[in-house]
Short mmCIF file of C-alpha atoms and ligand atoms in Angstrom, two decimals:
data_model
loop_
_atom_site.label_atom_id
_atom_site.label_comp_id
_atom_site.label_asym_id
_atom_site.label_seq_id
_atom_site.Cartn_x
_atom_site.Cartn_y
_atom_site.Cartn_z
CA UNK A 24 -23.48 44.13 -3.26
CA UNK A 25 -21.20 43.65 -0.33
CA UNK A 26 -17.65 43.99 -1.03
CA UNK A 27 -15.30 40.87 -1.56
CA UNK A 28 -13.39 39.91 1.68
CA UNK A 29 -9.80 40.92 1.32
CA UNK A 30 -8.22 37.60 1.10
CA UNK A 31 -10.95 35.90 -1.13
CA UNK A 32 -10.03 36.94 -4.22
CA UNK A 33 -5.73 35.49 -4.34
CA UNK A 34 -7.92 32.02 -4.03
CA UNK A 35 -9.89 31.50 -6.92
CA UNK A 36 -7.15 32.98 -9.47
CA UNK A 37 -4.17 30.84 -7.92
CA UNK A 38 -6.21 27.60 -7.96
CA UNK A 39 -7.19 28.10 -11.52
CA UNK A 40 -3.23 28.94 -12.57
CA UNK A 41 -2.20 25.40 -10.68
CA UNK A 42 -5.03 23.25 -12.44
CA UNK A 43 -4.40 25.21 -15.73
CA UNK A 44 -0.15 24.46 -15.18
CA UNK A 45 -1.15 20.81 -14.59
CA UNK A 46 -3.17 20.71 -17.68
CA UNK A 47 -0.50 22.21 -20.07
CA UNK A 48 1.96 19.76 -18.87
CA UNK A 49 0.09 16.93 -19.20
CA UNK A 50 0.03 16.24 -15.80
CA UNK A 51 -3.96 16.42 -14.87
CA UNK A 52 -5.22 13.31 -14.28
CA UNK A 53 -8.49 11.90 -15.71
CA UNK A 54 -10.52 9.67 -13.48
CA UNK A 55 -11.64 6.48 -15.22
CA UNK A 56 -15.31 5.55 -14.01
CA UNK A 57 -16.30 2.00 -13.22
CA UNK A 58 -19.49 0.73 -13.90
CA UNK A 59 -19.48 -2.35 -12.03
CA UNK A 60 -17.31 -4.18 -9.46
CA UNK A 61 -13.26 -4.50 -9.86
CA UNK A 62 -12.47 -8.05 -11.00
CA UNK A 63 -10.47 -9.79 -13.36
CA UNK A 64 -12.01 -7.10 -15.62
CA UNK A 65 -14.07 -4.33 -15.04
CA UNK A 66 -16.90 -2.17 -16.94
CA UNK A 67 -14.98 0.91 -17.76
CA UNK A 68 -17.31 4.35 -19.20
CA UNK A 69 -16.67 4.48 -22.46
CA UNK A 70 -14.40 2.13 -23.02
CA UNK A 71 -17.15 -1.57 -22.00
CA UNK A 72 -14.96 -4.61 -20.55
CA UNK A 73 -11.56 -4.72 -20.13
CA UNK A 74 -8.78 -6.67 -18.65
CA UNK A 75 -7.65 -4.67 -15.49
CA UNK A 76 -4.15 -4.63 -14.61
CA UNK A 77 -3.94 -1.69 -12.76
CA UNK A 78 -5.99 -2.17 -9.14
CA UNK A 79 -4.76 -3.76 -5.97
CA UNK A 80 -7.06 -6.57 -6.23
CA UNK A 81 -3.97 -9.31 -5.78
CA UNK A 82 -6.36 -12.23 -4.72
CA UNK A 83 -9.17 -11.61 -6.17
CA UNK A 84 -11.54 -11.14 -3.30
CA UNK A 85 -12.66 -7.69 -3.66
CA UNK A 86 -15.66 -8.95 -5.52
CA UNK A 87 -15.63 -12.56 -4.11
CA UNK A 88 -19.29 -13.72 -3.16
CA UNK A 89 -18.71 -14.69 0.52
CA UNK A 90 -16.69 -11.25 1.38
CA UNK A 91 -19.80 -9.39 -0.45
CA UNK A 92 -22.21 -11.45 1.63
CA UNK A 93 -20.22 -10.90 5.36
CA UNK A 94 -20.17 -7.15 4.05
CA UNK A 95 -24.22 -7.45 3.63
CA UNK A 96 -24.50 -9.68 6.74
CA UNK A 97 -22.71 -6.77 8.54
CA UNK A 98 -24.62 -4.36 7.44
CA UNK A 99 -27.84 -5.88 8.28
CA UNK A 100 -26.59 -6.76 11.83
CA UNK A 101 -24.73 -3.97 13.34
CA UNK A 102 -26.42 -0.84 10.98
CA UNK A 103 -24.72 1.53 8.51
CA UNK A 104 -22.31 2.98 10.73
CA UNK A 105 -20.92 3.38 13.88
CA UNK A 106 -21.80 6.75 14.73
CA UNK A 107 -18.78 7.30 17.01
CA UNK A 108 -15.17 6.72 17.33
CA UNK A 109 -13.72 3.92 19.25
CA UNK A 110 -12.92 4.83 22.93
CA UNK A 111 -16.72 6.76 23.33
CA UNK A 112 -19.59 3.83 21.36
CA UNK A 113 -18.24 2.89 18.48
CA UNK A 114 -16.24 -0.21 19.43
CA UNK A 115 -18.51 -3.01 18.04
CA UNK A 116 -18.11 -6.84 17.89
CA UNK A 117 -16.92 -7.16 14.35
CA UNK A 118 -13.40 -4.62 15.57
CA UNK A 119 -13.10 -7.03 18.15
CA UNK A 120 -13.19 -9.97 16.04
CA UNK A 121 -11.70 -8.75 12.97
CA UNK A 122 -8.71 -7.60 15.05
CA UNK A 123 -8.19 -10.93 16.78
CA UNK A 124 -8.55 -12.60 13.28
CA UNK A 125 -5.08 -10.04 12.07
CA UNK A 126 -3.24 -11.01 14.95
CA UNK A 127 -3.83 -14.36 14.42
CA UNK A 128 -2.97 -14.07 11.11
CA UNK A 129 0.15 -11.61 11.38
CA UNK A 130 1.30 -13.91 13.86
CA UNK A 131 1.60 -10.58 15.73
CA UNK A 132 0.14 -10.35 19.68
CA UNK A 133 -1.98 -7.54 19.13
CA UNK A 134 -3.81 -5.35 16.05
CA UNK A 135 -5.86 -2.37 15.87
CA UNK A 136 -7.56 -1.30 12.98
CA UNK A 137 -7.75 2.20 10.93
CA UNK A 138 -10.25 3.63 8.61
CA UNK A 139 -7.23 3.74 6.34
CA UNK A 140 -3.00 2.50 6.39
CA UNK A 141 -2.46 6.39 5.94
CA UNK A 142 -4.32 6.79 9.47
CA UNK A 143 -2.91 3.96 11.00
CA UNK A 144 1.31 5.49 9.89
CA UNK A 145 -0.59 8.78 11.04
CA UNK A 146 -1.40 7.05 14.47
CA UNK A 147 2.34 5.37 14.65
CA UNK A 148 4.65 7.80 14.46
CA UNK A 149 3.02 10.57 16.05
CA UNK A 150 1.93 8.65 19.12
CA UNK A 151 4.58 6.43 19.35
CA UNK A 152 7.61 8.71 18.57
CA UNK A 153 9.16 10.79 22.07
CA UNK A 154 11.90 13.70 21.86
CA UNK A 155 15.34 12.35 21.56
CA UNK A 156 14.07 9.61 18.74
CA UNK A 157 15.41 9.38 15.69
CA UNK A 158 13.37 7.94 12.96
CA UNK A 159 15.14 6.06 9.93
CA UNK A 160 13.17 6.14 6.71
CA UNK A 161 13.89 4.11 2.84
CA UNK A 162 13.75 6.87 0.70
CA UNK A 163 11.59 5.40 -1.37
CA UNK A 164 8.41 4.84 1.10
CA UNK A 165 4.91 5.43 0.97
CA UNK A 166 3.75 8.95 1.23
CA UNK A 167 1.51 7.95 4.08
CA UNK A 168 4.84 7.40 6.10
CA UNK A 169 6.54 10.15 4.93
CA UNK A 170 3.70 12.68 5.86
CA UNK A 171 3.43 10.44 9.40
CA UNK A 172 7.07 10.68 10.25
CA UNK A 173 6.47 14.61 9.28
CA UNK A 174 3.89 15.07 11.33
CA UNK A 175 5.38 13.43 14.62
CA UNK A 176 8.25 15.60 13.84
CA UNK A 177 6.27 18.78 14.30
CA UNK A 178 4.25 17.51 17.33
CA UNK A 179 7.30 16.17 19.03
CA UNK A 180 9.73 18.79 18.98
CA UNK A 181 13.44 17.08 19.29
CA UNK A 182 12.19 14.08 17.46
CA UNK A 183 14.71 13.33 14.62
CA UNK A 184 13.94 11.92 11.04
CA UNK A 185 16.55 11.15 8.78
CA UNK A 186 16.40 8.99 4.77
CA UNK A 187 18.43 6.48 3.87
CA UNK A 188 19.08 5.36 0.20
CA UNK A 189 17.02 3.32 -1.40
CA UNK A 190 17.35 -0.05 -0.05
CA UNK A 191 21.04 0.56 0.77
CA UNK A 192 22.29 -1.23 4.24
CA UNK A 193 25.69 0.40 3.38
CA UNK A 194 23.93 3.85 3.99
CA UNK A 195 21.66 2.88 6.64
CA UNK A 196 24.27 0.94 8.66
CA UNK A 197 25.89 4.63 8.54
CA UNK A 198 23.16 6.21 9.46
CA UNK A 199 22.64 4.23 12.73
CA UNK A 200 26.30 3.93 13.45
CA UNK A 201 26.25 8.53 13.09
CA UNK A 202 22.95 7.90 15.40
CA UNK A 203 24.45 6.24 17.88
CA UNK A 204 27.07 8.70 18.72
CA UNK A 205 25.01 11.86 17.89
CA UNK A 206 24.44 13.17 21.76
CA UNK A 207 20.84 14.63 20.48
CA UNK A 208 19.53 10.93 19.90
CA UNK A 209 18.68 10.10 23.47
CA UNK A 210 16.19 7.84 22.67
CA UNK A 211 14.61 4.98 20.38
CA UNK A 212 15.89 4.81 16.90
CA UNK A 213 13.29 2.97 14.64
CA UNK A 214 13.98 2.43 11.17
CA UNK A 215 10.63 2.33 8.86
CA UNK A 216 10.39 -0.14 5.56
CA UNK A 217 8.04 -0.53 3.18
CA UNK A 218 7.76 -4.52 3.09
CA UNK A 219 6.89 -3.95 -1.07
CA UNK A 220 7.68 -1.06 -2.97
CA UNK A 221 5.08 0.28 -4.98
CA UNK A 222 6.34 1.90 -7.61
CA UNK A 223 9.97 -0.25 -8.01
CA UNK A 224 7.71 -3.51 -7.29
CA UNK A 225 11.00 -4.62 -5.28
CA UNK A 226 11.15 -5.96 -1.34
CA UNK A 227 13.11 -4.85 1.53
CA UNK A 228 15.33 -7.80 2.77
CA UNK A 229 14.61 -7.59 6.31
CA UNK A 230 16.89 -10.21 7.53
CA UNK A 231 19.50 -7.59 7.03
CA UNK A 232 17.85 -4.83 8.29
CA UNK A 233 16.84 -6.79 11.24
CA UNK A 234 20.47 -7.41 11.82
CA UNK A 235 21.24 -4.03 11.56
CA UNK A 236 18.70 -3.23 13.94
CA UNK A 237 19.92 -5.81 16.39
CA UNK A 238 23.09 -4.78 15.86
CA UNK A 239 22.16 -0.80 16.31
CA UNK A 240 19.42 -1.54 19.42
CA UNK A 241 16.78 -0.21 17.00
CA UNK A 242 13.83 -0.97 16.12
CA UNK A 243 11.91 -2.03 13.28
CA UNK A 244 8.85 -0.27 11.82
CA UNK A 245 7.70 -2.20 8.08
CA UNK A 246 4.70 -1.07 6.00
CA UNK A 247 3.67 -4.38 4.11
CA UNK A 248 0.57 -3.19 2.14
CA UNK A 249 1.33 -4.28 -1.14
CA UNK A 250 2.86 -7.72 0.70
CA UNK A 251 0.06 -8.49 2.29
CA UNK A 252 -1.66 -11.52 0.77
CA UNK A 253 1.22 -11.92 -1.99
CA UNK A 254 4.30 -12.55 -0.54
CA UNK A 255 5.04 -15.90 1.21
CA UNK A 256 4.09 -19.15 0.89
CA UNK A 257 0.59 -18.54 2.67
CA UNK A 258 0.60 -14.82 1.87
CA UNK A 259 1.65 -13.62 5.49
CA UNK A 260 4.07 -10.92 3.82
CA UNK A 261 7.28 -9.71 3.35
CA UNK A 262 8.42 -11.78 6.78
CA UNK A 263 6.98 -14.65 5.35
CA UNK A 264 8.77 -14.29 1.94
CA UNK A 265 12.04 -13.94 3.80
CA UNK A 266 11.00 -17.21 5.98
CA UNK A 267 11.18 -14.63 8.80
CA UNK A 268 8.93 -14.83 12.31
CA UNK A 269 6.91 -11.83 12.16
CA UNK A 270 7.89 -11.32 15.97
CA UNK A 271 11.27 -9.94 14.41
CA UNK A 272 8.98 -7.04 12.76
CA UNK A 273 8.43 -4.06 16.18
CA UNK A 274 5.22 -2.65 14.25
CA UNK A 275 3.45 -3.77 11.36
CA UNK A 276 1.27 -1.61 9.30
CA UNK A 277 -0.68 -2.82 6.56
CA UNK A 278 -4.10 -2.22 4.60
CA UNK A 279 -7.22 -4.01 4.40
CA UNK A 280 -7.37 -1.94 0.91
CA UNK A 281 -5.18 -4.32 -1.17
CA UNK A 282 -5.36 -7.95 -1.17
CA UNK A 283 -7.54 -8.44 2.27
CA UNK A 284 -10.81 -7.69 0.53
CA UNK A 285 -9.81 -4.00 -1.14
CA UNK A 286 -12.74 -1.89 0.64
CA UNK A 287 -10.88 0.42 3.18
CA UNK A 288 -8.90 0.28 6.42
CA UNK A 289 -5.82 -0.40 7.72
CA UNK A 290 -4.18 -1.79 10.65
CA UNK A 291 -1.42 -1.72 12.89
CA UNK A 292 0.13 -5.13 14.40
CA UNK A 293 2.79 -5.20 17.49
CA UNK A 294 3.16 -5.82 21.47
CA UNK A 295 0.16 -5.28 23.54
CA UNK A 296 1.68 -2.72 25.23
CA UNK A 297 2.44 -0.90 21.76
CA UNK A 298 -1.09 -1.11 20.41
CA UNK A 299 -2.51 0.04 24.25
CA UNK A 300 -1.05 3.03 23.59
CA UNK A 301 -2.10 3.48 19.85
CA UNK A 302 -5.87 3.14 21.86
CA UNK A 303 -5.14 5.67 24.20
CA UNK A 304 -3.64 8.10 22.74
CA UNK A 305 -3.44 7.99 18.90
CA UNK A 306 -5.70 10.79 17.78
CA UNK A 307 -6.70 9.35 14.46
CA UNK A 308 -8.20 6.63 17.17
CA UNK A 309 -9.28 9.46 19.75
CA UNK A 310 -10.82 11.86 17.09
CA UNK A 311 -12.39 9.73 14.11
CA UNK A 312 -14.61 7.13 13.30
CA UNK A 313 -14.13 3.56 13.44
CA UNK A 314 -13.68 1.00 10.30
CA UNK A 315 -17.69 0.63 9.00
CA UNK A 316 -19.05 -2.62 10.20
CA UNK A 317 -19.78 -3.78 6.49
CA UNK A 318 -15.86 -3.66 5.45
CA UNK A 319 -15.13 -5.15 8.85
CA UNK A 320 -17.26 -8.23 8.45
CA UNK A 321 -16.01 -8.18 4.58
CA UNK A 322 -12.37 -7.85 5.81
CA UNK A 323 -12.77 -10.86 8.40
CA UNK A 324 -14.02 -13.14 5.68
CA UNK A 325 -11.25 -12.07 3.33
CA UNK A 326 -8.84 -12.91 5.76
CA UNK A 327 -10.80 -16.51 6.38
CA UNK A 328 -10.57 -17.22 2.65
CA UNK A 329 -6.91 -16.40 2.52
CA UNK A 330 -6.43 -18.75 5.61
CA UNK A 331 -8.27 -21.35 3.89
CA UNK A 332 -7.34 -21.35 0.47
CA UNK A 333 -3.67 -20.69 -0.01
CA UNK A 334 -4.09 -22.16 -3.25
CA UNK A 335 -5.19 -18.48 -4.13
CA UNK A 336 -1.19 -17.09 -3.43
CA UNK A 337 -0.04 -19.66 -5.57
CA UNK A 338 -2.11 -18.57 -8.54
CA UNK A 339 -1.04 -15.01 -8.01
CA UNK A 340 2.57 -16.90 -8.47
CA UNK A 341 1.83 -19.02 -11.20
CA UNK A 342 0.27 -15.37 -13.16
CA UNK A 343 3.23 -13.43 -12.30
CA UNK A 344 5.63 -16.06 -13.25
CA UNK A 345 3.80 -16.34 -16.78
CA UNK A 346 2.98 -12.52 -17.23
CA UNK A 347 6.80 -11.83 -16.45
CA UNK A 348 7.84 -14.17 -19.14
CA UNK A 349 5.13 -12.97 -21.33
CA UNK A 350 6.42 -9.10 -21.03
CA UNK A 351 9.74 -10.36 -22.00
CA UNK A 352 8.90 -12.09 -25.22
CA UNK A 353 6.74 -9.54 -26.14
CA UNK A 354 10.14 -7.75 -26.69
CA UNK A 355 9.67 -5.46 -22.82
CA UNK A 356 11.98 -5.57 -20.31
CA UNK A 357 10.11 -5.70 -16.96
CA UNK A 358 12.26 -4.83 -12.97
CA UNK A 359 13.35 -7.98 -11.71
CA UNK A 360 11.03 -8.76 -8.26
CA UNK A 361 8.97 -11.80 -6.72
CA UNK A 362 6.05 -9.24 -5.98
CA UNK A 363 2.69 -9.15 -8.21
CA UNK A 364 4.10 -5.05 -9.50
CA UNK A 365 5.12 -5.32 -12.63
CA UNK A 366 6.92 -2.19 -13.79
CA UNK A 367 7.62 -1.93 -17.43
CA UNK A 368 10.17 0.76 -17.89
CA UNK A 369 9.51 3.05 -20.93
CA UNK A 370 11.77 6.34 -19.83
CA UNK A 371 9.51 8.77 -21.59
CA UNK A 372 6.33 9.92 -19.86
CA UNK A 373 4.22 10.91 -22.80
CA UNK A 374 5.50 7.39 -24.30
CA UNK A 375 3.93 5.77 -21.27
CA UNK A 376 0.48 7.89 -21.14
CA UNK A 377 -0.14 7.44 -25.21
CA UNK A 378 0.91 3.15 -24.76
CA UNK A 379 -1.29 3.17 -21.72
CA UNK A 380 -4.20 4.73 -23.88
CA UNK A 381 -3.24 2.21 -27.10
CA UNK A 382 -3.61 -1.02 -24.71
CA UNK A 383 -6.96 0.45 -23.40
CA UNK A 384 -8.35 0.20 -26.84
CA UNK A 385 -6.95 -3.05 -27.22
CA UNK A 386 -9.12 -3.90 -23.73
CA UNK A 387 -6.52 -4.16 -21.91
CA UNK A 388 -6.62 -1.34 -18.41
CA UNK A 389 -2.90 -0.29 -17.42
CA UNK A 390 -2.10 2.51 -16.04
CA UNK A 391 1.03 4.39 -17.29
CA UNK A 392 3.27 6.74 -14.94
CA UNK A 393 5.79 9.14 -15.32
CA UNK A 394 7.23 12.35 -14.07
CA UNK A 395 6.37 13.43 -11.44
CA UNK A 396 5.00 10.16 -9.72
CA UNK A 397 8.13 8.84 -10.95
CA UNK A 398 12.10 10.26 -11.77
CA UNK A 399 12.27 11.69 -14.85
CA UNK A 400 13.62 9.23 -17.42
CA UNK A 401 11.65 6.56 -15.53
CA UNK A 402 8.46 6.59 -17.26
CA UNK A 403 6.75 3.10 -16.97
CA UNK A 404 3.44 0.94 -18.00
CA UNK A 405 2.70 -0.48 -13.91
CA UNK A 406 1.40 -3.96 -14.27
CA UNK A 407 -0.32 -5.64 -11.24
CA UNK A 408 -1.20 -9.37 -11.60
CA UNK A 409 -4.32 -10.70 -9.42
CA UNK A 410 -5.39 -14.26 -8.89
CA UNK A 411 -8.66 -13.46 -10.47
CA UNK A 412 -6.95 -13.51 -14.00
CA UNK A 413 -7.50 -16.26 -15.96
CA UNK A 414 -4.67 -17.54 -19.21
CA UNK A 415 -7.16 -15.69 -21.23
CA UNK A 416 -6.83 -12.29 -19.42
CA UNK A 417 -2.68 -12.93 -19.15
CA UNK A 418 -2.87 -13.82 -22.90
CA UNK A 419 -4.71 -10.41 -23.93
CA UNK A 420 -2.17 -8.49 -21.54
CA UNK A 421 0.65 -10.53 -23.89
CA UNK A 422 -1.51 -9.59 -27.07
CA UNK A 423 -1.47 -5.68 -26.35
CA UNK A 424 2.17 -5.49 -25.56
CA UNK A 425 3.31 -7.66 -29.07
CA UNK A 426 1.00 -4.65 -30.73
CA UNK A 427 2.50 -1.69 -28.69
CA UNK A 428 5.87 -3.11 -29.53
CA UNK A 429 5.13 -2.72 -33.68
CA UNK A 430 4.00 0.72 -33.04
CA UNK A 431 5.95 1.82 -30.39
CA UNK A 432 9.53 0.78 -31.49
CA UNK A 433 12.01 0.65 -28.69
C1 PLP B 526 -1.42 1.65 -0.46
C2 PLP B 526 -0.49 1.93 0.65
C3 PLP B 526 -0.91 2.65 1.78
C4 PLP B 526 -2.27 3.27 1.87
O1 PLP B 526 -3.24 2.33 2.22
P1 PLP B 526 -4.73 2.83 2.48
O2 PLP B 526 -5.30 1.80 3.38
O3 PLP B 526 -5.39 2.90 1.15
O4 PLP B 526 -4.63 4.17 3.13
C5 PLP B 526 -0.03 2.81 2.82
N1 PLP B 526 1.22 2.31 2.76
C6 PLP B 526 1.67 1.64 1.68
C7 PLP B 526 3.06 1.11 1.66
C8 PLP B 526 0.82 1.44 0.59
O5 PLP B 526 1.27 0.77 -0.48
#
């Protein structure tokens, strides 16, 4: 037998130790298999059909027959995949359409799409940040931001980050007013917003952030994947919420994972001249494959449905309006928002892992998070409402809660 290379065995023992830490703090995470496609309910292993109010599936179109059928139209038509990234062959038809469809509909003049919204705020900052930037983030954004912003720090040495709390224009007006006469920031400052939060379920009011960006010359960077499809009147966003033009959003990232469909891919929306760039010279674009023609073509309809049947944001409304009220009489006190999240604080985290079990086996799929997705104290049951819920689905939601509240006294 040949001996063991040196560094080989510090691997296996240390992985074990982390997995077996996670495990005796009841922090591993077990992976719940579907059986079938995510709708108003799905077919769980182990558990048959249940009311699921944990996926991102706000209008009900991940499993909508027409974004199916474009996905199997696609498929048929341009092949399984591309084969190639963007810039050498693997620009098809469907990018080009789909991409003129989310500038249409972001009211944006340009979009280019990822294989994810991580790999699109990979793309962003990176590429678009210079030395002598300084990049302004909400504390409380997406990890896909936070490891972008990280990133374009350590491929652009001089470029500046700095965090601003939570939501707070008091702090970030601060922030841009030290920027402005720290000699270091030669550059743009951008300040980057989640449109929805995920966890909080709360918005960013970007009228005032926009003003402090006017007032600051910086510019704005928002992140509206869990506002896409749900907020505003026709389901345009956060903007639209805030009866904002999206032309007063710089760059707007967002996911075709959520709302648009649910399948994969993301997308970044801005000036011509900002997404020319993000072509030639955004290495997620440069270095890896495009967006599958199936979830393009699915993604495209998704977007047509949306267009056509606003109807469909409404519903997701009228269900959060009645699922809010519901919580509440059910004796739970749910954050105040206008978004589909619905974050039921509990404080304690093996509170909210044993309720999140109880409701399963009252068929009803939430998930339950606590330390350390979430501050400790901040335990919570995460609620998502969808279109695709019926009264009956709402109702056994209601049903599971009245029942957790007997057992679970506050
Ligand atoms: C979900 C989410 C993402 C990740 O989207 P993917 O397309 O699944 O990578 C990025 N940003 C925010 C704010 C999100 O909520």
């Amino acid at each position: 037998m040949p001996a063991a290379p040196a560094a080989a065995p510090t691997f296996a023992p240390r992985t074990r130790a982390t997995l077996e830490q996670l495990a005796s703090s009841g922090q591993l995470k077990l992976l719940q298999m579907i059986e079938g496609p995510m709708d108003a309910t799905v077919r769980l292993r182990g558990s048959g059909t249940v009311a699921c109010f944990c996926s991102n599936n706000y209008l009900g179109l991940a499993n909508h027959h027409e974004v199916v059928e474009a996905g199997i139209e696609g498929l048929r038509r341009y092949g399984a995949g591309t084969a190639s990234v963007r810039f050498i062959c693997g620009t098809f038809e469907c990018h080009e359409r789909l991409e003129k469809r989310l500038a249409h509909f972001t009211g944006l003049p340009a979009a280019y799409t990822f294989t994810s919204c991580w790999n699109a705020n990979e793309a962003v900052f990176p590429t678009l940040g210079e030395p002598g930037d300084l990049i302004l983030s909400d504390e409380l954004n997406h990890a896909s931001i936070i490891d972008g912003i990280r990133l374009a720090v350590s491929i652009k040495k001089g470029l500046l980050r700095g965090v601003y709390r939570h939501g707070d224009l008091d702090d970030l007006r601060a922030k841009l007013a030290a920027a402005r006469s720290n000699p270091e920031v030669t550059g743009t400052i951008w300040v980057v917003t989640d449109g929805v939060f995920s966890m909080e379920g709360d918005i960013a009011d970007l009228p005032a952030i926009r003003g402090l960006c006017d007032e600051f010359g910086a510019m704005l960077v928002v992140d509206d994947s869990h506002g896409t499809g749900v907020m505003g009147r026709t389901g345009r966003g956060t903007h639209e919420h805030w009866s904002m033009p999206a032309t007063r959003i710089d760059c707007l990232t967002s996911t075709l994972g959520k709302a648009l469909g649910g399948a994969a891919g993301g997308y970044v929306a801005g000036s011509r001249e900002m997404i020319e760039l993000l072509v030639q010279r955004g290495r997620p674009t440069l270095f890896s494959n495009a967006v599958p023609a199936t979830v393009a073509c699915s993604a495209e309809k998704a977007i047509a449905i949306l267009e056509r049947e606003p109807e469909r944001v409404a519903r997701l409304r009228a269900n959060v309006a009645a699922a809010r009220t519901g919580i509440v009489e059910a004796g739970f006190s749910v954050l105040d928002s206008p978004t589909a999240i619905c974050p039921i604080i509990v404080h304690d985290t093996a509170k909210a892992i044993a309720m999140s079990k109880r409701l399963l086996e009252l068929g009803v799929f939430v998930i339950g998070f606590g330390h350390p997705v979430v501050p400790e104290g901040h335990a919570r049951l995460r609620v998502q409402i969808s279109a695709a819920h019926g009264r009956e689905h709402i109702d056994a939601l209601i049903g599971g809660l009245r029942t957790l509240r007997r057992e679970f006294p506050a």
